[in-house]
């Protein structure tokens, strides 16, 4: 592979065979040399989990000029660590994660394996972009996403190489003519109120599926990612990798005396 | 159970049978009515992962006045969601997670199942404390931890009920006479540089164990959790549940124009 092109490491959390990562990979080859290290199976909701109890296996799926694809029996964050340590010929210039089938806006950023991988990239000092589409359809139309993610990737390559910026990018599930543009936002303050769907096995034992209802404390606030998505914009939320609540430190110190 | 005592929900990531959660539970019963919902198996490194692909099962392990213990076939974050939705008679007043066998300071906060559970508690509006000891010993001495965590729990019950504060508390592995006190800190800026230990199965197939080296960009900075722990203090880092990088928004908006 050429040495003057950006080296792009890609993963996702829906697994190597998902349509979203195929579309993102195709787009990324327009920008640089691409290495894909993607989970062997679906890893939705895996957050930034890493494999401490189980060893991993990888398999080379294809190798051609400018594009090498592996699958790995690990989490999205594992894939980034493994990609950097074992697969790419040098430290990647950019990490891309996605395109996720489903929103990773608001509190989803904490549960998302897609964003777990992007945070992992940023911790390694690499500008990282998690990209998601607000549709769970396995055959979703990613054309608006791939078109406009190019603008964001161009911006990152031009301005942020070598900087650990981490972007949580979400697209509404709209056609091009209804797409309103890209909007830098803050994460809406909200959370998933967990609810469990109780069922019985054929053997009359109880089991539970996690479900939930999203509670938005920022309903109607126009500077949030949730508002952007509901109004036809792609949301871009820059995220941090140090979660200290600096503004609580003084009071807490005082209260602990 | 009485209604005027605080209701405390406890989980961990080492699993229901770990010594650390037993010690934390014993201590917590001094403060309130305790419900334990802990993972059925070890869940270290699970971050704030939630179970979207697999249903869960729970089992009541014991029930006595003031202390009810369940195990759940899910992640630490699942345990908090399940505890709130299915186990506790009302919304808990406090969430405790731990005592983890091993440090969750610095970047570990992102990977930690212990802290994933604490963040989940805070998202639900409940003051939450993740507690860890810098020792992986299954039979570690938790006496310093349980003694001084009482100070922190007292502070939270006195000052923060109903507030979504989230504390990442870590203790050094020292005897009482060498313990220097409790220090409110910021998360040290560092990360785990992933490295993979390559091995061969008996059938000559490659497999990999995730290992890593911690890189501390804040080496020597005395206001960090890592410094506190290396100098005999317990570190208390208040953490946030909105990871927007507010200070990057204006520049990013400009760069994306």
CSV table of C-alpha atoms in Angstrom, one decimal, chain A residues 56-58, chain B residues 198-208:
chain,number,residue,atom,x,y,z
A,56,UNK,CA,-9.4,-14.1,20.4
A,57,UNK,CA,-9.1,-15.5,16.9
A,58,UNK,CA,-8.8,-13.7,13.7
B,198,UNK,CA,0.0,-14.8,20.4
B,199,UNK,CA,-0.2,-18.5,21.2
B,200,UNK,CA,-0.9,-21.8,19.4
B,201,UNK,CA,-3.7,-24.2,20.2
B,202,UNK,CA,-2.8,-27.9,20.6
B,203,UNK,CA,-4.0,-28.1,17.0
B,204,UNK,CA,-1.5,-25.4,15.8
B,205,UNK,CA,-4.1,-22.6,15.3
B,206,UNK,CA,-3.2,-19.1,16.4
B,207,UNK,CA,-5.1,-17.4,19.1
B,208,UNK,CA,-4.5,-14.2,21.1
